[in-house]
Amino acid sequence: MIKISGLCKYYKEVKAIDRLDLTVKPGEIFGLLGPNGAGKTTTIRILTTLARPTAGNAYINGKEVSRKKAEVKKEIGVVSQTENLDVEMTARENMELHGRLFKIPTRERRLQIKELLEFVGLTERADTVVGRFSGGMKRRLMIARALMHKPRILFLDEPTVGLDPQVRRKIWDLIRRLNGQGITVLLTTHYIEEAELLCHRVGIMNKGKLIALGTPEDLKKKVGKVVVEVPNHNETEYHVFEEREEALQFAAAMMHDVVIRESNLEDVFVELTGYKVGD
Amino acid sequence: MIYDTYTVFWREIVLLRKKYKSFFAGSMVSPLLYLLSFGWGLGRNIQFGSTSYLDFVVPGIVALSAMNASYNATGSSLNVSRLYHKTLEEFLVAPISVTSLVLGNIFSGCFRGLFSSGIIIIFSYFFGANMHLNGWFFVSLLLNCFLFASLGLVAAMVVSSHEGMSRFATFVILPMTFLCGTFFKVEKYPTLVAHFVKILPLTHSAVSLRAIAMNTGFPLVSLLVLTAYAVVLFALGVWVTYRVE
Ligand SMILES: Nc1ncnc2c1ncn2[C@@H]1O[C@H](COP(=O)(O)OP(=O)(O)OP(=O)(O)O)[C@@H](O)[C@H]1O
Ligand SMILES: [Mg+2]
């Protein structure tokens, strides 16, 4: 479905992507995690034909992205990290522009606009100028717009950034429903629980390289099942253990109060990248 | 491809319909100022050979207003759309050809340029100017709009900041407004300056519009120069849009 091999993207001396290999399977929700500047957006921009790779190849449904741009564009839907709606136009007009750009016949286009606005819960605001929308409404409209031409692969670059918990959950449900209809999803996120709850597989990127890949469970197993948090002056130390007994022994030897808990994806992230999420 | 070009243009129409009042008013301000100050204020006191200065200056004002309107239409709006609103991405991820995208934007620019020119031509009649308007006048005007809309597009795709865009306008568009035989004949310059000014496209717009409007012969050379500029800038526009990331 999506295949990346030996992909590089250099901006002058910055290696935004450094020999990346990755395969996303059909019907999967795949999450890309990584600290700021890891190269997630750049990867998506290359896959969606918005940027040219310096070296290497990317394939969508077997088509080389930079060589078969027109065909690739018809098969993918893109929701960028930045809000790229036309703020002077209404929701309906934004959708109509998209429909026209993808040459959807007028009748089908009208129907699609109606259904999709319903789907993302924006029917009442269809004729409001987008400049007056809240962040969550804009995100939902961007998703609706990206679905108009019935793409088989959906790219979502930080789809829930800055949204309140209710809206975030709505968007997760939306993504799950789409996935249920057979759409492959590649998303990036900084929210660990988003990756853990939503994604079938996760890839962690750092400095343009993929440093871990697997299901959230696999990754947690890899770093260890149990974490002991030890407060140390102003910082917290994290110690990861394979077995509960080891952790208990370690904790018993500590002077301070410690927290013993199961490991989560955040621990994997911290362990591998040396950052705490959000740093 | 025609359909895609129309789609790009369609967006422009949707936006113009929303703000037609300010568009209308905005398109009138600078033409009126030029007509008032150069045509009426200055022109009435100048005897200019056998013809009136007003008849001489109106084609120049048409040329420069059309240049400004078409250049700004593509230049500033595309640059903002590329760098700030990111709305250009919506067009770049769509399965339309680069040529359609470029042409649609240039036509939007031409539309505004022609609109401005129309306003001046109507006003200038009230000021008492005489002009021969024919098909060739329209062709020159269209070429003028087309080439400056293309120039705006090239600048918008290449320049990476808003400040850069205004610097480009200050160093390229503003000097042309005043130097290119819009308000007086290029022949009045010292030879060297005159040669330089004759390279610039607006000079040829002014020359050919004026020749047709005042019925002083067919401006073949100028029309050819304008066509060459239009073709080259359009090709450049396609190239830079193809390369844009
Ligand atoms: N147009 C550009 N010009 C120069 N450098 C760039 C450009 N786009 C990205 N970069 C650099 O490439 C690297 C990767 O950036 P990218 O936007 O892909 O990161 P990211 O993983 O999406 O980060 P974030 O989580 O902050 O969105 C960064 O070091 C960034 O500075
Ligand atoms: Mg990013």
XYZ file of C-alpha atoms and ligand atoms in Angstrom:
556
model
C 0.000 0.000 0.000
C 2.646 2.496 1.115
C 6.247 1.566 0.622
C 9.225 3.777 1.368
C 12.743 2.670 0.622
C 16.001 4.475 1.211
C 14.194 7.800 1.332
C 16.292 10.927 1.989
C 15.371 14.580 2.098
C 18.027 17.202 2.769
C 17.413 20.904 3.268
C 20.891 22.292 2.805
C 22.801 20.694 5.676
C 19.679 19.556 7.577
C 18.887 15.890 7.061
C 15.104 16.010 7.475
C 14.814 12.372 6.400
C 17.822 10.087 6.463
C 17.529 6.779 4.600
C 14.040 5.864 5.743
C 12.530 2.443 5.043
C 8.920 1.779 5.932
C 5.937 -0.243 4.754
C 2.335 0.431 5.671
C -0.058 -2.454 5.065
C -3.489 -2.179 3.461
C -6.267 -1.507 5.952
C -3.915 -0.417 8.679
C -3.945 2.629 10.925
C -0.280 3.488 11.141
C 1.054 6.114 13.523
C 4.297 8.047 13.156
C 5.637 9.379 16.425
C 8.674 11.479 17.071
C 9.922 14.677 18.667
C 9.636 18.050 16.904
C 11.732 18.130 13.781
C 11.957 14.339 13.545
C 10.856 14.440 9.920
C 7.239 13.284 10.187
C 5.729 16.139 8.203
C 8.476 15.924 5.620
C 7.734 12.220 5.147
C 4.051 12.975 4.611
C 4.829 15.836 2.261
C 6.890 13.529 0.088
C 4.226 10.824 0.114
C 1.608 13.371 -0.901
C 3.722 14.807 -3.779
C 4.218 18.160 -2.031
C 7.971 17.716 -1.698
C 10.604 16.018 -3.833
C 12.870 13.443 -2.217
C 16.620 14.037 -2.403
C 17.131 10.301 -2.869
C 15.224 7.055 -2.529
C 11.736 6.029 -3.531
C 8.219 6.136 -2.197
C 5.405 4.034 -3.632
C 1.662 4.352 -3.182
C -0.264 1.328 -4.402
C 2.811 0.360 -6.362
C 3.168 3.740 -8.073
C 6.318 5.774 -7.624
C 5.141 9.020 -6.074
C 7.361 11.540 -7.828
C 6.891 9.865 -11.219
C 3.151 9.191 -11.238
C 1.952 12.264 -9.417
C -1.442 12.579 -11.084
C -2.444 8.964 -10.442
C -1.170 9.023 -6.871
C -3.059 12.225 -6.122
C -6.375 10.618 -7.008
C -5.842 7.781 -4.553
C -4.841 9.762 -1.497
C -6.545 12.207 0.837
C -4.424 14.742 2.677
C -5.058 16.596 5.924
C -2.079 18.864 6.557
C -0.598 19.914 9.845
C -1.460 23.537 9.006
C -5.017 24.689 8.442
C -5.116 25.247 4.725
C -8.785 26.032 4.236
C -9.814 29.143 2.371
C -10.903 31.347 5.273
C -12.880 33.714 3.094
C -15.063 30.957 1.701
C -17.808 29.001 3.437
C -17.490 25.335 4.382
C -19.643 24.393 1.415
C -17.583 26.469 -1.002
C -14.354 24.929 0.270
C -15.841 21.504 -0.351
C -17.109 22.540 -3.747
C -13.683 23.780 -4.778
C -12.222 20.427 -3.805
C -14.930 18.563 -5.701
C -14.255 20.612 -8.802
C -10.509 20.101 -8.506
C -11.097 16.345 -8.455
C -13.644 16.588 -11.279
C -16.525 15.085 -9.357
C -19.711 15.517 -11.413
C -22.067 18.205 -10.086
C -24.838 15.945 -8.780
C -22.507 13.546 -7.030
C -20.570 16.491 -5.667
C -23.663 18.025 -4.061
C -24.587 14.694 -2.535
C -21.062 14.119 -1.235
C -20.920 17.573 0.335
C -24.217 16.993 2.101
C -23.280 13.535 3.359
C -19.774 14.412 4.461
C -20.780 17.578 6.278
C -23.334 15.427 8.082
C -20.626 12.841 8.793
C -18.381 15.384 10.511
C -21.289 17.190 12.146
C -21.021 20.505 10.341
C -24.351 20.563 8.516
C -25.639 23.592 10.405
C -22.469 25.557 9.710
C -22.253 24.674 6.032
C -22.755 28.259 4.908
C -20.605 29.927 7.545
C -17.371 31.521 6.409
C -14.525 29.261 7.568
C -12.669 32.181 9.160
C -15.317 32.077 11.902
C -14.817 28.374 12.646
C -13.142 27.044 15.784
C -10.004 24.935 15.457
C -11.908 21.682 15.893
C -14.473 22.604 13.280
C -11.714 23.453 10.821
C -10.031 20.095 11.435
C -13.259 18.231 10.869
C -13.940 20.177 7.703
C -10.430 19.386 6.474
C -11.073 15.693 7.037
C -14.437 15.869 5.271
C -12.816 17.660 2.370
C -10.041 15.095 2.083
C -12.635 12.319 1.855
C -14.666 13.810 -0.978
C -12.917 12.002 -3.784
C -13.064 8.670 -1.918
C -9.347 8.166 -1.368
C -8.070 4.734 -0.407
C -5.287 6.117 1.716
C -5.674 8.986 4.138
C -2.755 11.054 5.451
C -3.411 12.927 8.673
C -0.626 15.160 9.983
C -1.367 15.783 13.667
C -5.127 15.588 13.209
C -6.013 16.377 16.805
C -3.414 18.942 17.804
C -4.871 21.631 20.041
C -8.329 20.099 20.261
C -10.391 19.531 23.399
C -10.864 15.937 24.642
C -14.414 15.584 23.304
C -13.522 16.726 19.813
C -10.405 14.576 19.885
C -12.501 11.534 20.694
C -14.921 12.402 17.907
C -12.059 12.527 15.472
C -10.725 9.193 16.694
C -14.168 7.670 16.148
C -14.206 9.235 12.719
C -10.840 7.720 11.876
C -11.931 4.291 13.157
C -15.113 4.432 11.117
C -13.145 5.327 8.000
C -10.726 2.531 8.683
C -13.727 0.196 9.074
C -14.689 1.164 5.534
C -11.328 -0.106 4.349
C -9.345 3.122 4.204
C -5.675 2.880 5.117
C -4.613 5.654 7.474
C -1.177 7.118 8.100
C -1.172 9.674 10.871
C 1.401 11.547 12.907
C 0.871 12.554 16.474
C 2.475 13.847 19.631
C -0.240 12.324 21.789
C 0.907 8.973 23.054
C -2.549 7.812 24.048
C -3.715 8.606 20.530
C -1.138 6.249 19.094
C -1.819 3.637 21.731
C -5.604 3.647 21.363
C -5.909 4.186 17.660
C -2.972 2.740 15.795
C -2.433 -0.869 14.803
C 1.250 -0.221 14.366
C 3.513 2.606 15.365
C 6.816 3.864 14.023
C 9.006 6.122 16.089
C 11.164 8.571 14.191
C 14.073 10.601 15.436
C 16.376 12.858 13.413
C 15.011 11.562 10.139
C 15.469 7.894 10.994
C 13.032 5.206 12.037
C 14.244 3.956 15.412
C 11.426 1.603 16.400
C 8.555 -0.142 14.682
C 5.808 -2.456 15.850
C 2.464 -2.729 17.592
C 2.175 -0.637 20.743
C 2.288 -3.904 22.772
C 5.459 -5.091 21.056
C 7.187 -1.839 21.725
C 6.199 -1.801 25.365
C 7.491 -5.334 25.768
C 10.737 -4.350 24.216
C 11.574 -1.678 26.774
C 10.186 -3.681 29.705
C 6.817 -4.178 31.294
C 7.184 -2.334 34.574
C 8.378 1.184 35.312
C 9.528 2.604 38.609
C 9.446 6.375 38.888
C 11.901 7.774 41.391
C 11.729 11.447 42.310
C 15.222 12.884 42.350
C 15.283 16.554 43.350
C 13.378 18.338 40.594
C 13.557 15.561 38.073
C 12.031 12.153 37.898
C 14.150 9.145 37.059
C 12.560 6.309 35.168
C 13.730 2.736 35.629
C 12.306 0.056 33.409
C 12.145 -3.630 34.330
C 11.221 -6.824 32.587
C 9.451 -8.389 35.560
C 7.417 -7.155 38.458
C 9.662 -8.841 41.046
C 12.745 -7.023 39.850
C 10.893 -3.740 40.039
C 9.698 -4.432 43.564
C 13.192 -5.323 44.702
C 14.542 -2.161 43.195
C 11.775 -0.068 44.746
C 12.315 -1.561 48.193
C 15.903 -0.362 48.148
C 14.839 3.244 47.525
C 14.723 5.891 50.241
C 11.954 7.953 48.617
C 8.368 7.245 47.809
C 8.310 5.678 44.393
C 5.608 4.949 41.831
C 5.430 1.490 40.312
C 3.284 1.157 37.179
C 2.961 -0.646 33.891
C 4.988 0.741 31.050
C 3.279 2.752 28.328
C 4.217 4.002 24.914
C 5.533 7.187 26.417
C 8.213 5.199 28.224
C 9.180 3.631 24.930
C 9.414 7.050 23.408
C 11.501 8.507 26.224
C 13.749 5.471 26.373
C 14.423 5.566 22.657
C 14.638 9.248 21.869
C 15.960 10.592 25.126
C 13.205 13.190 25.079
C 10.100 13.405 27.120
C 7.100 13.941 24.827
C 6.437 17.605 24.320
C 10.046 18.645 24.929
C -7.296 21.069 -18.840
C -9.771 23.810 -19.742
C -12.039 22.578 -16.972
C -9.180 22.720 -14.432
C -8.193 26.202 -15.544
C -11.794 27.237 -15.102
C -11.879 25.728 -11.593
C -8.947 27.884 -10.519
C -10.648 30.897 -12.051
C -13.986 29.893 -10.483
C -12.507 30.304 -7.017
C -11.476 33.834 -7.915
C -15.021 34.615 -9.049
C -16.504 33.207 -5.824
C -14.169 35.412 -3.804
C -14.791 38.484 -5.943
C -18.552 38.067 -5.650
C -18.222 38.223 -1.876
C -16.332 41.461 -1.809
C -17.450 43.076 -5.022
C -18.116 46.415 -3.323
C -14.608 46.818 -1.985
C -13.225 45.339 -5.208
C -15.157 47.897 -7.218
C -14.165 50.796 -5.009
C -10.574 49.579 -4.733
C -10.173 49.316 -8.488
C -11.243 52.913 -8.925
C -9.011 54.771 -6.507
C -5.658 54.771 -8.252
C -6.972 55.202 -11.821
C -8.991 58.183 -10.651
C -5.996 59.685 -8.876
C -3.809 59.313 -11.957
C -6.475 60.754 -14.215
C -7.104 63.672 -11.895
C -3.492 64.583 -11.273
C -1.871 63.859 -14.635
C -4.773 64.100 -16.996
C -6.746 66.921 -15.618
C -4.512 68.837 -13.201
C -1.326 68.748 -15.227
C -2.710 68.006 -18.658
C -4.987 70.955 -19.108
C -2.088 73.386 -19.035
C 0.195 71.478 -21.352
C 0.080 71.903 -25.087
C 1.499 68.828 -26.655
C 2.089 69.211 -30.359
C -1.176 69.099 -32.220
C -2.928 66.826 -29.734
C -3.968 67.291 -26.149
C -1.841 65.904 -23.358
C -4.905 64.115 -22.008
C -5.179 62.039 -25.180
C -1.495 61.293 -24.868
C -1.480 60.306 -21.204
C -4.626 58.173 -20.942
C -3.186 55.145 -22.778
C -0.159 55.380 -20.477
C -2.390 55.378 -17.432
C -4.335 52.423 -18.822
C -1.065 50.530 -19.302
C 0.254 51.182 -15.827
C -3.048 50.545 -14.055
C -3.503 47.277 -15.909
C 0.062 46.349 -14.955
C -0.507 47.101 -11.280
C -3.862 45.373 -11.095
C -2.764 42.155 -12.799
C 0.600 42.011 -11.056
C -0.939 42.459 -7.619
C -3.758 40.032 -8.297
C -1.389 37.117 -8.792
C 1.647 38.397 -6.907
C 0.317 39.216 -3.495
C -2.598 36.805 -3.315
C -0.584 33.780 -4.461
C 2.337 34.641 -2.208
C 0.051 34.914 0.819
C -1.710 31.724 -0.206
C 1.602 29.913 -0.522
C 3.308 31.166 2.641
C 0.588 32.053 5.148
C -2.775 30.483 4.418
C -1.186 27.455 2.730
C -4.222 27.273 0.480
C -1.928 26.684 -2.470
C -1.393 23.154 -1.085
C -5.012 22.351 -1.835
C -4.281 22.977 -5.500
C -0.944 21.174 -5.411
C -2.416 17.938 -4.028
C -5.208 17.991 -6.592
C -4.849 16.035 -9.849
C -4.691 19.114 -12.057
C -1.829 20.011 -14.335
C 0.635 22.720 -13.413
C -0.284 24.508 -16.636
C -3.942 24.710 -15.618
C -3.022 26.035 -12.218
C -0.780 28.681 -13.733
C -3.229 29.667 -16.473
C -6.161 29.887 -14.067
C -4.236 32.266 -11.872
C -3.012 34.342 -14.787
C -6.540 34.659 -16.127
C -7.680 35.866 -12.725
C -4.952 38.497 -12.924
C -5.952 39.458 -16.471
C -9.542 39.763 -15.375
C -8.622 42.324 -12.745
C -6.286 44.157 -15.066
C -8.932 44.433 -17.776
C -11.476 45.531 -15.234
C -9.240 48.384 -14.047
C -8.535 49.427 -17.616
C -12.241 49.437 -18.405
C -12.859 51.791 -15.531
C -10.196 54.216 -16.732
C -11.444 54.166 -20.281
C -14.946 54.981 -19.105
C -13.733 57.749 -16.805
C -11.437 59.235 -19.394
C -14.409 59.826 -21.672
C -15.940 61.962 -18.969
C -12.685 63.876 -18.756
C -12.941 64.478 -22.479
C -10.227 62.192 -23.894
C -10.437 60.871 -27.457
C -9.304 57.335 -28.174
C -9.539 54.923 -31.061
C -10.495 51.621 -29.535
C -10.279 48.536 -31.681
C -9.373 44.875 -31.504
C -5.648 45.599 -31.499
C -6.052 47.894 -28.531
C -7.656 44.992 -26.689
C -4.922 42.599 -27.819
C -2.172 44.901 -26.527
C -4.013 45.343 -23.277
C -4.521 41.618 -22.858
C -0.843 40.914 -23.564
C 0.085 43.559 -21.032
C -2.158 42.008 -18.360
C -1.029 38.495 -19.209
C 2.664 39.241 -18.950
C 2.392 41.134 -15.670
C 0.097 38.527 -14.143
C 2.758 35.963 -15.105
C 5.466 38.118 -13.566
C 3.414 38.344 -10.356
C 3.030 34.593 -10.318
C 6.743 33.993 -10.808
C 7.576 36.394 -7.987
C 4.943 34.812 -5.711
C 6.356 31.326 -6.245
C 10.001 32.296 -5.847
C 10.065 34.957 -3.142
C 9.858 33.477 0.338
C 8.551 36.351 2.427
C 6.021 39.109 2.340
C 8.761 41.700 2.797
C 10.548 40.230 -0.186
C 7.429 40.701 -2.264
C 7.116 44.368 -1.404
C 10.820 44.853 -2.074
C 10.366 43.276 -5.501
C 7.447 45.612 -6.200
C 9.452 48.629 -5.060
C 12.430 47.829 -7.250
C 10.663 46.493 -10.322
C 7.047 47.592 -10.569
C 7.208 51.069 -9.072
C 10.072 52.348 -11.294
C 8.304 51.045 -14.375
C 5.170 52.930 -13.397
C 6.961 56.227 -13.826
C 9.809 55.546 -16.249
C 8.239 53.619 -19.068
C 6.833 56.349 -21.234
C 3.602 56.392 -19.351
C 3.529 60.146 -18.694
C 5.957 61.412 -21.331
C 7.821 60.137 -24.361
C 10.794 57.847 -23.781
C 12.710 59.862 -26.414
C 13.075 62.689 -23.878
C 15.634 60.653 -21.928
C 19.382 60.743 -22.590
C 20.201 58.025 -25.141
C 21.620 55.533 -22.684
C 18.659 55.757 -20.337
C 16.262 55.609 -23.271
C 17.894 52.364 -24.451
C 17.511 50.837 -21.029
C 13.907 51.917 -20.668
C 13.130 50.468 -24.082
C 13.985 46.997 -22.798
C 11.232 47.158 -20.203
C 7.856 45.630 -21.079
C 5.670 48.458 -19.812
C 7.317 50.816 -22.306
C 6.019 48.674 -25.118
C 2.565 48.460 -23.601
C 2.410 52.217 -23.384
C 3.817 52.660 -26.886
C 1.459 50.228 -28.543
C -1.663 51.298 -26.653
C -0.859 54.899 -27.465
C -0.150 54.265 -31.139
C -3.484 52.531 -31.534
C -5.481 54.966 -29.424
C -4.033 58.009 -31.192
C -4.102 56.305 -34.575
C -0.424 56.950 -35.338
C 0.484 53.709 -37.064
C 0.583 50.014 -36.249
C 2.921 49.174 -33.312
C 4.260 45.920 -34.729
C 7.595 45.872 -32.897
C 6.051 46.637 -29.535
C 3.380 43.991 -29.972
C 6.042 41.420 -30.806
C 8.084 42.401 -27.769
C 5.000 42.107 -25.561
C 4.214 38.689 -26.999
C 7.769 37.545 -26.363
C 7.609 38.734 -22.764
C 4.238 37.020 -22.276
C 5.509 33.707 -23.632
C 8.760 33.744 -21.692
C 7.165 34.767 -18.396
C 4.406 32.209 -18.795
C 6.937 29.437 -19.412
C 8.926 30.635 -16.424
C 5.726 30.622 -14.378
C 5.036 27.003 -15.268
C 8.610 26.068 -14.448
C 8.733 27.707 -11.016
C 5.289 26.366 -10.105
C 6.437 22.907 -11.085
C 9.461 23.300 -8.816
C 7.654 24.859 -5.856
C 7.592 22.813 -2.642
N 11.038 23.935 3.931
C 12.050 23.629 4.768
N 13.236 24.251 4.654
C 14.270 23.948 5.471
N 14.212 23.033 6.442
C 13.065 22.369 6.625
C 11.913 22.635 5.796
N 10.913 21.826 6.204
C 11.406 21.104 7.225
N 12.687 21.413 7.492
C 13.552 20.807 8.521
O 13.402 19.412 8.439
C 13.374 18.831 9.723
C 12.131 17.969 9.864
O 10.980 18.771 9.893
P 9.505 18.184 9.942
O 8.570 19.329 9.753
O 9.389 17.047 9.024
O 9.402 17.668 11.451
P 8.181 17.052 12.213
O 8.583 15.709 12.650
O 6.939 17.166 11.407
O 8.100 18.011 13.475
P 6.825 18.564 14.274
O 6.497 17.520 15.265
O 7.359 19.785 14.944
O 5.745 18.846 13.308
C 13.449 19.980 10.699
O 14.788 20.062 11.170
C 13.088 21.195 9.898
O 13.791 22.306 10.367
Mg 5.124 18.113 11.609
